[in-house]
Each structure stands twice: as structure tokens, then as C-alpha cells.
Coordinates of C-alpha atoms and ligand atoms in Angstrom, one line a residue:
M22 CA 0.0 0.0 0.0
E23 CA 1.4 3.4 -0.9
G24 CA 2.4 5.7 1.9
E25 CA 1.0 9.1 2.6
E26 CA 3.1 11.6 0.7
V27 CA 4.5 14.4 2.7
C28 CA 7.5 16.0 1.0
G29 CA 7.5 17.6 -2.4
I30 CA 10.0 17.0 -5.3
V31 CA 10.5 19.0 -8.4
A32 CA 13.2 18.5 -11.0
Y33 CA 13.8 20.2 -14.4
V34 CA 15.9 19.8 -17.5
G35 CA 15.5 22.2 -20.5
P36 CA 16.5 25.5 -21.9
R37 CA 15.4 27.7 -19.0
R38 CA 18.1 29.2 -16.8
G39 CA 18.8 32.1 -14.5
A40 CA 15.9 33.9 -13.0
E41 CA 13.5 32.0 -15.2
L42 CA 14.7 28.6 -13.8
T43 CA 14.6 30.0 -10.3
T44 CA 11.0 31.1 -10.7
L45 CA 10.1 27.7 -12.2
L46 CA 11.6 25.8 -9.3
V47 CA 10.3 28.0 -6.5
G48 CA 6.8 28.1 -8.2
G49 CA 6.8 24.3 -8.5
L50 CA 7.7 23.9 -4.8
S51 CA 5.1 26.4 -3.6
R52 CA 2.5 24.4 -5.4
V53 CA 3.2 21.5 -3.1
E54 CA 3.8 23.5 0.0
Y55 CA 0.3 22.7 1.2
R56 CA 1.6 19.2 2.0
G57 CA 3.5 20.7 4.9
Y58 CA 6.8 22.4 5.0
D59 CA 9.6 23.0 7.5
S60 CA 12.5 23.5 5.1
A61 CA 13.2 23.7 1.4
G62 CA 16.1 23.7 -1.0
V63 CA 17.3 23.6 -4.6
A64 CA 20.4 22.4 -6.3
W65 CA 21.7 22.8 -9.9
T66 CA 24.6 21.5 -11.9
G67 CA 25.6 24.6 -14.0
D68 CA 27.7 23.5 -16.9
G69 CA 29.4 20.8 -15.0
S70 CA 32.7 22.7 -14.5
H71 CA 32.0 23.3 -10.7
P72 CA 30.7 21.3 -7.8
I73 CA 26.9 21.1 -7.7
M74 CA 25.5 24.3 -6.1
V75 CA 22.9 24.0 -3.3
V76 CA 20.8 26.7 -1.6
K77 CA 18.5 25.5 1.3
C78 CA 16.9 27.0 4.3
Q79 CA 14.7 26.2 7.3
G80 CA 11.1 27.6 6.9
K81 CA 8.8 28.2 4.0
I82 CA 9.3 28.5 0.3
A83 CA 9.2 32.3 0.7
D84 CA 12.4 31.9 2.9
L85 CA 14.0 29.9 0.1
E86 CA 13.1 32.6 -2.3
E87 CA 14.8 35.1 -0.1
G88 CA 17.9 32.9 0.1
L89 CA 18.1 32.8 -3.7
E90 CA 17.8 36.6 -4.0
G91 CA 20.8 38.1 -5.8
I92 CA 22.0 34.7 -7.2
E93 CA 19.0 33.8 -9.4
N94 CA 21.1 34.4 -12.5
R95 CA 23.5 31.6 -11.5
L96 CA 21.0 28.8 -11.8
S97 CA 21.5 26.6 -14.9
G98 CA 21.9 23.1 -16.0
A99 CA 19.8 20.2 -14.5
A100 CA 18.1 21.4 -11.4
I101 CA 16.2 19.7 -8.4
G102 CA 14.1 21.2 -5.6
H103 CA 12.5 19.9 -2.5
T104 CA 10.1 21.0 0.2
R105 CA 10.4 18.9 3.4
W106 CA 8.1 17.9 6.2
A107 CA 10.5 16.3 8.6
T108 CA 10.2 12.6 9.5
H109 CA 13.9 12.0 10.3
G110 CA 16.0 14.6 12.1
D111 CA 15.1 18.2 13.1
P112 CA 13.7 20.5 10.5
N113 CA 16.8 22.6 10.1
E114 CA 18.9 23.8 7.2
T115 CA 21.4 20.9 7.4
N116 CA 18.7 18.3 7.2
A117 CA 16.9 20.1 4.4
H118 CA 17.3 18.6 0.9
P119 CA 19.0 18.5 -1.6
H120 CA 21.8 16.4 -0.1
R121 CA 25.2 16.1 -1.7
S122 CA 27.9 13.4 -1.8
C123 CA 31.2 14.2 -0.2
R124 CA 32.7 15.4 -3.5
R125 CA 29.6 17.4 -4.2
H126 CA 29.4 15.7 -7.6
V127 CA 26.0 14.1 -6.9
A128 CA 22.9 15.8 -5.3
V129 CA 19.7 14.0 -4.3
V130 CA 16.1 14.9 -3.3
H131 CA 14.2 12.1 -1.7
N132 CA 10.7 11.3 -0.4
G133 CA 10.2 8.2 1.6
I134 CA 11.9 6.3 4.4
I135 CA 15.0 4.1 4.3
E136 CA 14.4 1.3 6.7
N137 CA 18.0 -0.1 6.8
E138 CA 19.3 3.4 7.5
D139 CA 21.5 2.4 10.5
L140 CA 23.3 -0.3 8.6
I141 CA 24.0 1.9 5.6
R142 CA 25.1 4.8 7.8
R143 CA 27.6 2.6 9.6
A144 CA 28.9 1.1 6.4
L145 CA 29.4 4.5 4.8
R146 CA 31.2 5.9 7.9
D147 CA 33.5 2.8 7.9
R148 CA 34.3 3.6 4.3
G149 CA 35.3 7.2 5.3
H150 CA 32.2 9.1 4.3
V151 CA 31.6 12.3 6.3
L152 CA 27.8 12.7 6.8
Q153 CA 26.5 16.2 7.4
S154 CA 22.9 15.6 8.4
E155 CA 20.7 13.3 10.5
T156 CA 18.6 12.3 7.5
D157 CA 18.3 8.9 5.8
S158 CA 18.1 10.8 2.5
E159 CA 21.7 12.0 2.6
L160 CA 22.9 8.4 2.6
L161 CA 21.5 8.0 -0.9
A162 CA 23.7 10.8 -2.3
H163 CA 26.8 9.2 -0.8
L164 CA 25.9 5.7 -2.0
I165 CA 25.1 6.9 -5.5
G166 CA 28.4 8.9 -5.6
E167 CA 30.3 5.7 -4.6
F168 CA 28.7 3.6 -7.4
L169 CA 29.1 6.2 -10.1
N170 CA 31.3 4.7 -12.8
G171 CA 30.4 6.1 -16.2
D172 CA 26.7 5.6 -16.1
P173 CA 24.5 7.7 -13.8
L174 CA 21.4 5.6 -14.3
E175 CA 23.3 2.4 -13.4
A176 CA 24.8 4.2 -10.3
V177 CA 21.3 4.9 -9.0
R178 CA 20.1 1.4 -9.8
T179 CA 23.0 -0.2 -8.0
A180 CA 22.7 2.1 -5.0
L181 CA 19.0 1.4 -4.6
E182 CA 19.7 -2.4 -4.6
T183 CA 21.2 -1.9 -1.2
V184 CA 18.3 0.1 0.1
Q185 CA 15.2 -1.2 1.9
G186 CA 12.3 1.1 2.2
D187 CA 10.4 3.6 0.1
F188 CA 11.6 6.2 -2.2
A189 CA 10.8 8.7 -4.9
L190 CA 14.0 10.5 -5.8
A191 CA 15.6 12.8 -8.3
V192 CA 19.3 12.9 -8.7
I193 CA 21.7 15.3 -10.6
F194 CA 25.3 14.7 -11.4
R195 CA 28.0 17.4 -11.9
D196 CA 29.5 15.4 -14.8
Y197 CA 26.2 14.9 -16.6
P198 CA 24.6 18.4 -16.4
D199 CA 22.1 17.6 -19.1
R200 CA 20.0 15.1 -17.2
V201 CA 18.1 14.1 -14.1
I202 CA 17.9 10.5 -13.0
F203 CA 14.7 9.5 -11.1
A204 CA 13.4 6.3 -9.3
R205 CA 10.4 5.4 -7.4
R206 CA 9.1 2.7 -5.0
E207 CA 5.9 3.1 -3.1
S208 CA 6.1 6.9 -3.3
P209 CA 4.5 8.8 -6.2
L210 CA 6.5 10.4 -9.0
C211 CA 5.6 11.6 -12.5
I212 CA 7.2 13.2 -15.6
G213 CA 5.9 16.5 -17.0
V214 CA 6.5 16.6 -20.8
G215 CA 7.1 20.0 -22.3
D216 CA 8.4 21.2 -25.6
G217 CA 12.1 20.3 -25.4
E218 CA 11.9 20.4 -21.6
Y219 CA 10.9 17.9 -18.9
W220 CA 10.0 17.8 -15.2
V221 CA 10.1 15.1 -12.6
A222 CA 7.8 15.8 -9.7
S223 CA 6.1 14.0 -6.8
D224 CA 2.9 15.9 -7.7
P225 CA 1.8 17.2 -11.1
A226 CA 0.7 20.4 -9.5
S227 CA 4.4 21.4 -9.6
F228 CA 4.5 21.7 -13.4
M229 CA 0.8 22.0 -14.4
E230 CA 1.1 25.7 -15.2
H231 CA 3.8 24.8 -17.8
T232 CA 2.5 21.6 -19.3
R233 CA -0.5 19.3 -18.9
K234 CA 1.2 16.3 -20.5
I235 CA 2.2 13.7 -18.0
I236 CA 3.8 10.3 -17.8
D237 CA 3.1 8.4 -14.7
I238 CA 6.2 6.6 -13.4
G239 CA 5.2 3.1 -12.3
E240 CA 6.1 1.2 -9.2
D241 CA 9.7 0.1 -9.1
Q242 CA 10.8 2.0 -12.1
L243 CA 13.6 4.4 -12.7
G244 CA 14.9 6.4 -15.7
V245 CA 16.3 9.6 -17.2
I246 CA 15.0 12.9 -18.5
S247 CA 17.2 15.0 -20.6
A248 CA 16.4 18.0 -22.8
S249 CA 17.8 16.4 -25.9
A250 CA 16.0 13.0 -25.9
D251 CA 12.7 11.4 -25.0
P252 CA 12.4 10.2 -21.4
V253 CA 13.8 6.7 -20.7
I254 CA 12.1 4.5 -18.2
V255 CA 13.3 1.0 -17.2
D256 CA 12.4 -1.4 -14.4
F257 CA 15.0 -2.5 -11.8
G258 CA 15.9 -5.4 -14.0
N259 CA 16.8 -2.8 -16.7
V260 CA 13.9 -3.9 -19.0
P261 CA 12.6 -0.8 -20.9
V262 CA 9.1 0.4 -20.0
T263 CA 7.0 2.1 -22.7
A264 CA 6.2 5.6 -21.5
K265 CA 2.5 6.6 -22.0
I266 CA 1.8 10.3 -22.3
E267 CA -1.5 11.4 -20.9
E268 CA -3.3 14.7 -20.7
I269 CA -4.2 16.1 -17.2
D270 CA -7.8 17.0 -17.1
W271 CA -8.1 18.4 -13.6
D272 CA -7.1 21.7 -12.1
I273 CA -4.5 22.6 -9.5
E274 CA -6.8 22.9 -6.6
E275 CA -8.1 19.4 -7.3
A276 CA -4.5 18.2 -7.6
E277 CA -3.7 19.4 -4.1
K278 CA -6.6 17.6 -2.7
D279 CA -5.8 14.5 -4.8
G280 CA -9.3 14.8 -6.3
Y281 CA -11.1 14.9 -3.0
E282 CA -13.5 17.7 -2.4
H283 CA -11.9 18.7 0.9
F284 CA -8.7 18.1 2.8
M285 CA -10.7 16.6 5.6
L286 CA -12.2 14.0 3.2
K287 CA -8.8 13.3 1.8
E288 CA -7.3 12.8 5.3
I289 CA -10.2 10.5 6.3
C290 CA -9.9 8.4 3.1
R291 CA -6.1 8.2 3.2
Q292 CA -6.1 6.7 6.7
P293 CA -5.1 3.3 5.3
A294 CA -1.9 5.0 4.0
S295 CA -1.3 7.0 7.2
L296 CA -1.8 3.9 9.4
T297 CA 0.7 2.0 7.2
D298 CA 3.2 4.8 7.5
S299 CA 2.8 5.0 11.3
M300 CA 3.4 1.2 11.6
R301 CA 6.2 1.0 9.0
G302 CA 9.5 -0.3 10.4
R303 CA 8.0 -0.5 13.9
L304 CA 5.9 -3.7 14.0
L305 CA 8.6 -6.2 13.1
P306 CA 7.9 -9.4 11.2
E307 CA 8.5 -11.7 14.2
G308 CA 6.0 -9.7 16.3
G309 CA 8.6 -7.5 18.1
V310 CA 8.3 -3.7 18.1
H311 CA 11.0 -1.2 17.3
L312 CA 10.5 2.4 18.6
G313 CA 13.8 4.3 18.2
G314 CA 12.6 7.3 20.3
L315 CA 12.2 5.1 23.4
L316 CA 15.4 3.1 23.1
D317 CA 17.4 5.3 25.4
H318 CA 14.7 5.2 28.1
R319 CA 14.4 1.4 28.7
D320 CA 15.3 1.7 32.4
V321 CA 12.5 4.2 33.0
L322 CA 10.0 2.1 31.2
Q323 CA 11.0 -1.0 33.1
D324 CA 10.5 0.8 36.4
M325 CA 7.3 2.7 35.3
Q326 CA 4.6 2.4 37.9
Y327 CA 2.0 4.9 36.9
C328 CA 1.2 6.8 33.6
V329 CA -0.4 10.2 33.1
L330 CA -1.6 11.1 29.6
P331 CA -2.1 14.9 29.3
A332 CA -3.7 16.1 26.0
A333 CA -6.4 18.2 24.5
G334 CA -9.4 17.6 22.1
T335 CA -9.1 14.7 19.8
S336 CA -5.6 13.9 21.2
L337 CA -7.2 13.6 24.6
F338 CA -9.7 11.1 23.3
A339 CA -6.9 9.1 21.7
S340 CA -5.2 9.3 25.1
M341 CA -8.3 7.9 26.8
V342 CA -7.9 4.9 24.6
G343 CA -4.2 4.9 25.5
E344 CA -5.1 4.8 29.2
I345 CA -7.1 1.6 28.7
L346 CA -4.4 0.0 26.6
I347 CA -1.6 0.8 29.1
E348 CA -3.7 -0.6 32.0
E349 CA -4.7 -3.7 30.1
I350 CA -1.7 -4.6 28.0
V351 CA 1.1 -3.4 30.3
G352 CA -0.8 -3.8 33.6
V353 CA 0.3 -0.3 34.9
P354 CA -2.3 2.1 36.2
A355 CA -2.9 5.0 33.8
V356 CA -5.0 8.1 33.5
A357 CA -5.7 10.5 30.6
R358 CA -6.0 14.1 31.8
N359 CA -7.2 17.3 30.2
A360 CA -3.8 19.0 29.8
A361 CA -5.0 22.5 30.8
E362 CA -6.8 21.2 33.9
L363 CA -3.7 19.4 34.9
A364 CA -1.4 22.3 34.3
N365 CA -3.6 24.6 36.2
R366 CA -3.8 22.5 39.4
Q367 CA -2.2 24.1 42.3
H368 CA -1.0 20.9 43.8
L369 CA 0.0 17.9 41.8
V370 CA 1.0 14.6 43.4
F371 CA 2.0 11.5 41.4
P372 CA 3.5 8.3 42.5
R373 CA 7.2 7.8 42.1
N374 CA 8.2 6.5 38.7
T375 CA 5.3 8.1 37.0
V376 CA 5.8 8.5 33.3
F377 CA 3.9 11.1 31.2
W378 CA 2.7 10.4 27.6
A379 CA 1.8 13.6 25.8
A380 CA -0.1 13.2 22.6
S381 CA -0.4 16.1 20.2
Q382 CA -0.9 16.2 16.5
S383 CA 0.5 19.6 16.0
G384 CA 3.0 19.6 18.8
G385 CA 2.2 23.2 19.3
T386 CA -0.8 23.0 21.7
A387 CA 0.0 25.4 24.6
D388 CA -2.1 23.5 27.1
T389 CA -0.3 20.3 26.4
L390 CA 3.1 22.1 26.6
S391 CA 2.2 23.6 29.9
A392 CA 1.4 20.1 31.3
I393 CA 4.6 18.7 29.9
R394 CA 6.6 21.5 31.6
R395 CA 4.8 21.0 34.8
A396 CA 5.5 17.3 34.8
Q397 CA 9.2 17.9 34.0
A398 CA 9.4 20.4 36.8
L399 CA 8.2 17.7 39.2
G400 CA 11.0 15.5 38.0
H401 CA 8.9 13.1 35.8
R402 CA 9.9 11.7 32.4
V403 CA 7.7 12.8 29.6
F404 CA 7.4 11.1 26.2
G405 CA 5.5 12.6 23.2
L406 CA 3.3 11.1 20.5
C407 CA 3.5 13.9 18.0
N408 CA 2.9 14.3 14.3
V409 CA 5.0 17.4 13.6
V410 CA 8.7 16.7 13.8
G411 CA 10.6 19.6 15.3
S412 CA 7.5 21.0 17.0
P413 CA 7.7 22.2 20.6
V414 CA 6.2 19.0 21.9
S415 CA 8.7 16.9 20.0
R416 CA 11.6 19.1 21.1
E417 CA 10.7 19.5 24.7
T418 CA 9.8 15.9 25.6
D419 CA 12.5 13.5 26.7
G420 CA 11.7 11.0 23.9
G421 CA 8.7 9.4 22.2
V422 CA 7.4 8.6 18.8
H423 CA 6.4 10.6 15.8
L424 CA 3.1 9.6 14.2
H425 CA 4.4 9.7 10.6
A426 CA 0.8 10.3 9.6
G427 CA 1.7 13.1 7.1
P428 CA 0.6 16.7 7.4
E429 CA -3.0 17.1 8.6
I430 CA -4.4 20.2 6.9
G431 CA -8.1 20.0 7.6
V432 CA -8.7 21.7 11.0
A433 CA -10.7 18.8 12.3
S434 CA -8.3 16.1 13.4
T435 CA -8.9 12.7 11.8
K436 CA -5.9 10.7 10.8
A437 CA -3.9 11.8 13.8
F438 CA -6.4 10.1 16.0
T439 CA -6.1 6.7 14.4
S440 CA -2.3 7.0 14.3
Q441 CA -2.2 7.9 17.9
V442 CA -4.4 5.0 18.9
L443 CA -2.2 2.7 16.8
L444 CA 1.0 4.0 18.3
F445 CA -0.3 3.6 21.9
Q446 CA -0.7 -0.1 21.0
L447 CA 2.8 -0.4 19.7
I448 CA 4.1 1.5 22.8
C449 CA 2.3 -1.0 25.1
L450 CA 3.5 -4.0 23.2
Y451 CA 7.1 -2.6 23.3
I452 CA 7.0 -2.0 27.0
R453 CA 5.4 -5.4 27.6
R454 CA 8.2 -7.2 25.9
L455 CA 10.8 -4.9 27.6
R456 CA 9.4 -5.8 31.0
G457 CA 9.7 -9.5 30.2
Q458 CA 5.9 -10.1 30.2
E459 CA 4.9 -13.2 28.3
D460 CA 2.9 -13.0 25.1
L461 CA -0.7 -14.1 25.8
P462 CA -2.6 -16.6 23.6
W463 CA -4.8 -13.9 21.9
M464 CA -1.8 -11.8 20.9
G465 CA -1.0 -13.7 17.7
R466 CA -4.4 -12.8 16.3
Y467 CA -4.1 -9.3 17.6
L468 CA -0.8 -8.7 15.8
E469 CA -2.1 -10.2 12.6
E470 CA -5.1 -8.0 12.7
M471 CA -2.9 -5.0 13.5
R472 CA -0.9 -5.7 10.3
R473 CA -4.2 -5.8 8.3
I474 CA -5.7 -2.7 10.0
P475 CA -4.9 -0.4 7.0
K476 CA -6.7 -2.8 4.7
L477 CA -9.7 -3.1 7.1
A478 CA -9.8 0.7 7.4
A479 CA -9.9 0.9 3.6
G480 CA -13.1 -1.2 3.7
V481 CA -14.7 1.2 6.1
V482 CA -13.7 4.2 4.2
A483 CA -15.3 2.6 1.1
Q484 CA -18.7 3.1 2.8
S485 CA -18.5 6.9 2.4
D486 CA -21.4 7.0 0.0
L487 CA -23.6 4.9 2.3
I488 CA -22.8 7.2 5.2
R489 CA -23.6 10.2 3.0
S490 CA -27.1 8.8 2.4
L491 CA -27.4 8.5 6.1
A492 CA -26.4 12.1 6.5
E493 CA -29.0 13.1 3.9
R494 CA -31.6 11.8 6.2
F495 CA -30.4 13.7 9.3
Y496 CA -28.7 16.9 8.2
Q497 CA -31.9 19.0 8.6
G498 CA -34.5 18.9 11.4
Y499 CA -32.3 17.2 14.0
P500 CA -30.5 19.8 16.0
S501 CA -28.9 17.5 18.7
F502 CA -27.2 14.1 18.7
Y503 CA -25.9 11.7 21.4
F504 CA -22.9 9.5 20.8
L505 CA -22.7 6.5 23.1
G506 CA -20.0 3.9 23.7
R507 CA -18.7 1.6 26.4
G508 CA -15.2 0.8 27.5
I509 CA -12.7 1.4 24.7
L510 CA -15.4 2.9 22.5
Y511 CA -16.5 5.5 25.0
P512 CA -13.6 7.9 23.9
V513 CA -14.6 7.2 20.3
A514 CA -18.1 8.3 21.1
M515 CA -16.7 11.5 22.6
E516 CA -14.6 12.0 19.4
G517 CA -17.7 11.4 17.2
A518 CA -19.6 14.1 19.0
L519 CA -16.6 16.5 18.8
K520 CA -16.3 16.0 15.1
L521 CA -20.0 16.7 14.5
K522 CA -20.1 19.8 16.6
E523 CA -16.9 21.4 15.3
I524 CA -17.6 21.1 11.6
S525 CA -21.4 20.9 11.2
Y526 CA -22.2 23.3 14.2
L527 CA -24.8 20.8 15.5
H528 CA -25.1 20.1 19.2
A529 CA -23.7 16.7 20.0
E530 CA -22.6 15.0 23.3
G531 CA -20.6 11.9 23.9
Y532 CA -21.4 9.7 26.9
P533 CA -20.5 6.4 28.3
M534 CA -23.5 4.3 27.4
A535 CA -24.5 3.3 30.9
E536 CA -24.6 7.0 31.9
M537 CA -27.8 7.6 29.7
K538 CA -30.2 6.4 32.4
H539 CA -28.6 8.7 35.0
G540 CA -30.1 11.8 33.3
P541 CA -29.3 12.4 29.6
I542 CA -32.1 10.1 28.5
A543 CA -34.6 12.7 29.6
L544 CA -33.8 14.7 26.4
I545 CA -34.6 11.8 24.1
D546 CA -37.5 12.2 21.7
E547 CA -38.1 11.5 18.0
R548 CA -36.0 14.6 17.0
F549 CA -33.0 13.6 19.1
P550 CA -31.0 10.8 17.4
T551 CA -28.4 8.7 19.2
V552 CA -25.4 7.1 17.6
V553 CA -24.4 3.9 19.4
L554 CA -21.2 2.0 19.1
V555 CA -21.9 -1.7 19.3
P556 CA -19.1 -4.3 19.1
Q557 CA -20.3 -7.9 18.8
G558 CA -18.6 -10.3 21.2
D559 CA -18.3 -7.6 23.8
D560 CA -19.0 -8.9 27.3
H561 CA -21.6 -6.1 27.7
Y562 CA -23.4 -6.7 24.4
E563 CA -26.6 -7.6 26.1
K564 CA -26.4 -4.5 28.2
I565 CA -25.9 -2.4 25.1
V566 CA -29.0 -4.0 23.5
A567 CA -30.9 -3.1 26.7
N568 CA -29.7 0.5 26.5
I569 CA -30.8 0.7 22.9
R570 CA -34.2 -0.6 23.8
E571 CA -34.5 2.1 26.5
I572 CA -33.9 4.8 23.9
K573 CA -36.3 3.2 21.4
A574 CA -38.9 3.1 24.1
R575 CA -38.7 6.9 24.3
K576 CA -39.2 7.2 20.5
G577 CA -35.5 7.9 20.0
I578 CA -33.9 7.3 16.7
V579 CA -30.9 5.0 16.9
I580 CA -28.0 4.8 14.4
A581 CA -25.7 1.9 15.2
V582 CA -22.1 1.3 14.2
A583 CA -21.9 -2.4 14.6
S584 CA -19.8 -5.5 13.8
Q585 CA -20.2 -7.1 10.4
G586 CA -22.5 -10.1 10.7
D587 CA -24.5 -8.6 13.7
D588 CA -27.9 -9.1 12.1
R589 CA -29.7 -8.8 15.5
I590 CA -28.8 -5.2 15.9
A591 CA -30.3 -4.3 12.5
E592 CA -33.7 -5.4 13.8
I593 CA -33.7 -3.1 16.8
V594 CA -32.1 0.1 15.5
D595 CA -33.2 2.5 12.7
E596 CA -29.9 2.6 10.8
V597 CA -26.8 0.6 10.9
I598 CA -23.3 0.9 9.5
Y599 CA -21.1 -2.2 9.7
V600 CA -17.4 -2.4 10.4
P601 CA -15.2 -5.5 10.5
R602 CA -14.9 -7.5 13.7
V603 CA -11.4 -7.2 15.3
T604 CA -9.7 -7.6 18.6
Y605 CA -11.1 -5.2 21.2
Y606 CA -8.0 -2.9 21.3
L607 CA -8.2 -2.2 17.5
L608 CA -11.9 -1.3 17.6
P609 CA -11.4 2.5 18.0
I610 CA -9.5 2.7 14.7
L611 CA -12.4 1.1 12.7
Y612 CA -15.3 2.6 14.7
V613 CA -14.1 6.2 14.5
I614 CA -14.0 6.3 10.7
P615 CA -17.8 6.1 10.1
L616 CA -18.2 8.9 12.7
Q617 CA -15.6 11.1 10.9
L618 CA -17.4 10.5 7.6
F619 CA -20.8 11.1 9.2
A620 CA -19.6 14.5 10.5
Y621 CA -18.0 15.3 7.2
H622 CA -21.1 14.6 5.1
M623 CA -23.4 16.4 7.5
A624 CA -21.2 19.5 7.4
V625 CA -21.0 19.4 3.6
L626 CA -24.8 19.0 3.3
R627 CA -25.3 21.9 5.7
G628 CA -23.0 24.1 3.6
C629 CA -20.3 24.5 6.3
N630 CA -16.7 25.3 5.6
V631 CA -15.4 21.8 6.4
D632 CA -11.6 22.5 6.2
Q633 CA -11.7 25.7 8.1
P634 CA -14.6 25.7 10.5
R635 CA -15.6 28.9 12.2
N636 CA -13.9 29.9 15.5
L637 CA -11.3 27.2 15.2
A638 CA -7.5 27.1 14.5
K639 CA -5.4 24.1 13.5
S640 CA -3.1 24.5 16.4
V641 CA -4.2 26.2 19.6
T642 CA -1.0 27.9 20.7
V643 CA -2.5 30.0 23.5
S644 CA -3.6 28.6 26.8
Ligands
F6R724 C1 -10.4 18.4 17.0 C2 -9.1 19.1 17.0 C3 -8.7 19.7 18.3 C4 -7.3 19.2 18.6 C5 -6.8 19.8 19.9 C6 -5.4 19.3 20.2 O1 -10.7 18.0 15.7 O2 -8.5 19.3 16.1 O3 -9.6 19.3 19.4 O4 -7.3 17.8 18.7 O5 -6.7 21.2 19.8 O6 -4.5 19.5 19.2 P1 -3.1 18.7 19.1 O7 -3.4 17.3 18.9 O8 -2.4 19.4 17.9 O9 -2.4 18.9 20.4

């Protein structure tokens, strides 16, 4: 399954040079800046008489433009550019792409992840290479430089034979200033075909204002573009591939959203990919878990006696799932806490060896940062679960894991939730093994389902049209909704209610199911629908059925999200959406998707601005 693309590549060969080439590269990069940015850079060969030139910077494309001021006229030859959204190493100038080989005769821009990075890094160092950055991508420049022996395409092919992982890359060579070599595996890349000029880009948006002719580069293919010949594409066995030129028939805005109507919908629907990326290289084939950001803290995790999970909003609901996972999988007491409430407490007392786990998509949430600082001031170790590398949460915590879910652009958080929930599971399994706790009999199936979770999520996402028809029934005339869940699905009910209120501006409340009879049920009538989360095989299934009957007895409308094959539920509720049956701990990932889609379609039908709902910001940096 293809990963979620986060960085942007653009490469060019053709007659343009100087300021014109600068504008073309900068313009191409700014078209993909929406994917996320923390640094950017360009490199060019000139006429081949000098080392490859590179200009890069931390920040936005506008900062790169500033960095190029005064030297625009120097750009010539084959050129590559990159906008980065860090997954490895801090977002600083050194880690920005392009990366060069030691002799500065090769420069590379790369999207993807090199899984055997440690091995390659050690081998290169042993062979005398001096590496500048913390990135896996720089290794490629060094490897390709080493293998260069008269044929640049062959050098790239041989270098990539030693690499495990994903890549889309564009490479330039000082000694071959008329061409760009490209390659891809599991990361998108395409060629823009102009008149005597060519582009290679991760996203056609980068060249669409110049040409609408495109060649899609297939999986496991590599090749060459040069101004003087047609593009050459081969597979890794060197067998030529016939290039098919197609015409792009969509516009730039559609390209940014990959054809989805909104970023939020794209982010919901791409969860199979973001979950794959979050798990990649972490869940090992034999069932072990590798989490590099926790390796140095094994002693703390071994002695851990209590966990506190401070977070806000959607991240708090993911942490409430995390609380259950830590207690049940690791056997250590845990509590998820609203970060602001925690930070504002005058007196805080936690047991010795308390570890904090701070989840934050943006890594910039002021309330979560305050809680982190408070915990650290009390002498506790704090680990982060954060999506934005280099963000305050990722810098200030003592260690942790990055979500690798890709930039989340829609204000309402979606894919970060599922990745956080998945990572809490990996963290628990990692700690369990570390503490020498035995695998339990059900764990084999659990791990097998975890590996399949992206595929299972894809099946749920595929029900978007069905959920839209459901929304068509409810978007008018129903001003309030309840969302009910038990156990691990209670936080999911809270998240479903939050999604509905923040983007469709309808009143919604999430409750633990059993709480209904303690008051909230008083509001139920035929205009107050309830969404219930019903997992079959749950110990409390009969109680859930009884709760549903109580609502029905008050003329309430019940929409159920239930397990595939649960025909009984269809007989007692008004509407039902089915999701696959999985191990209890994985339920939140599959059950939240219909709720995200329901909120999305309700908001669209109600004419709301889905990606930028009123009164909300993507990252709440004030407390
Ligand atoms: C909900 C939403 C917010 C955030 C909250 C925390 O859709 O986006 O509730 O979840 O502001 O943000 P992060 O996760 O960036 O700390």
C-alpha cells in the first residue's frame, strides 16, 4: 500500500536558466507547500565545471526565495528542488534537501523512508564518508556517488539495490549536467512533458502551469530525463518500459486535494496509508516492536509504575484509549487528563516512577506544553506522541514517537487520532516485551489484525457513499445528537460528538453508554437521534442492547455502528453501519471512521466550511 506523501520533489531539464529557472523551481515547490513544510532547497549542476550548487533553508518556500535573492542568475543546467516535512531529524537547514555526496558531484532529493538506514550509515562511515545531516536521504547521495562509474542511471540502480524502504528520488550529477535520474518505489513520481523540456515531480501540481502532458512513473521504475531526448524508463531489471503520455484534465486545486472535495475527506480516506506509515519499520515481522525514540529510556520504562496522559481535544480522546491500553496490555495504572486542567492545578502529586505520555498532532498546543513542563518540573519523564517533527512537543519531551501520519491540513483532526491509537498499542507491546511479560494466547491474532488494519480501514472508508445517504436523512431537522460507547469505545463516542459539533455546528454530546439512564435520556424524543457503538462479542453486548431498547422506548432514533455479521442489531435500530470484527483494542480505529465520515457529510450538506470551521484554528498555541 502506498504511503502518505508528505514532502515535495520537483526537478527540471530544459532551456530555462537564471531567473526563469529560479521562478520555475520556486513556483513548482510552492504548489506542493500545502503538504507541509519546514524546510526547502534547490540544487543545480551549472555547466558541470564546478561542484553542484545548493541553496537551502529552514522555513517556508518564501524563505528559500529570499535565500536565492541576488543569485537567481546563476541557476543553470539540470536542477532539483524539495520541500520537506520532517520525519527524520530536526527541521533545520542541514537536514533540508537536496543532499550532496562528499565530493559534491551528486545531489539528491528524496521522499520516503530508508528502513535499513542504520546499517547503511555505519557502512558509509566505515568507508570514510563524512555525513552532514541526520537524514536517511543524505545516505543516498553518498551511495550513488560511490557507485558512479560512467553511467549515472546504473549508479542509481546499484545504490538502490542496497536500500530497503520507500523512495521517490531525483538525482543530478556534476559530470552529466544535461540530465536528471529518477526512481520510485511506493512513493509517487511523474514526468511532465514540455516542448524540449521535462519535469520530474512528486505531484503534477508542480508543473501544471507549464504543461498538462504527464507520464506516470510506475512502481519500481527508474529512468532519465534530458532535454535532448525522450524520457527513458526502465524497471529494476533494466527492462525498458513504454512511456505513455496522458493529458491532465483536472485543475491545480483538485490536484492538491488529490481529487477529494476537501482536505478533511482526503485525510479520512487516506487513513489506510497514514496507518501504514505509522506502523512502518516499527511492527517487526516476528512480532517485536521497534521504537527508536524510546530506546534510550528502557530503564525508565522498566521501572514505570504509573502513567499520566495529558492532552487536548481529539488527542485527549486518543489518550483515553491509551489509558485503557496501558492498563490492560502493560498492567500499569494510567489516567488520561485534560492538559489545561492538569497544568492549572495548584498541587499535583503523582506516585514515584510516574511517566507522562503527551499526545499532540501539531505539537504546538499550549495547554499540552504547559502540562509537559509542569511534569518535568516535578521530575517526571515525559514522552511525546506527536505528528510534527521539530515542533515544541517533539523538542521538549524526553523522547517518544512521531506519528508519521503526514501533514494534517483539515482543521478537524482525523488521521492523527487513528495513528495515535495505533501508536499507543505499539508502545504498550514494546513496554510489555521490555518488562519480560509473556505473550498471551490472543496476541498472535491481535498482531495479525494490526498488520491488516490499513486494509480493514480501507473497507470502512469505502462506505463513504452509504454514510452520505445516512447524513442526507439527518442533516436537517435534527439539532442535537448523542454518541454513546462503552469501554474502549467511550472515547470514540466523545470523538464522534466533537467531530460533529466542530464542523457541522450541531449540538452533540458523547457519553459512556450506561450514563444515559442517569439523566441524559430525559432529552430523548423523535428529534434527538443517538449514535451507538456496538461491538459484537463484547461482554456487555446484552447491556448495550438493553440501553438501545430504553432509547427506542422513548421514541428515540438509533443509528448503530456495529460489527459485520451482527444481524440482530439491525432489527432493533433505525440505521446501521457495519465495520469488521477485530480484537477489542483495535476497535477504536475502525469505529471512528464512520463517525468522521458522518460529521463530514453532515457538514457538507449543511453548507459548512469543512476544512476551516468557524472559530477554530489548527493549532491552539495559547492557553
Ligand atoms: C479536533 C481538534 C482539536 C485538537 C486539539 C489538540 O478536531 O483538532 O480538538 O485535537 O486542539 O491539538 P493537538 O493534537 O495538535 O495537540
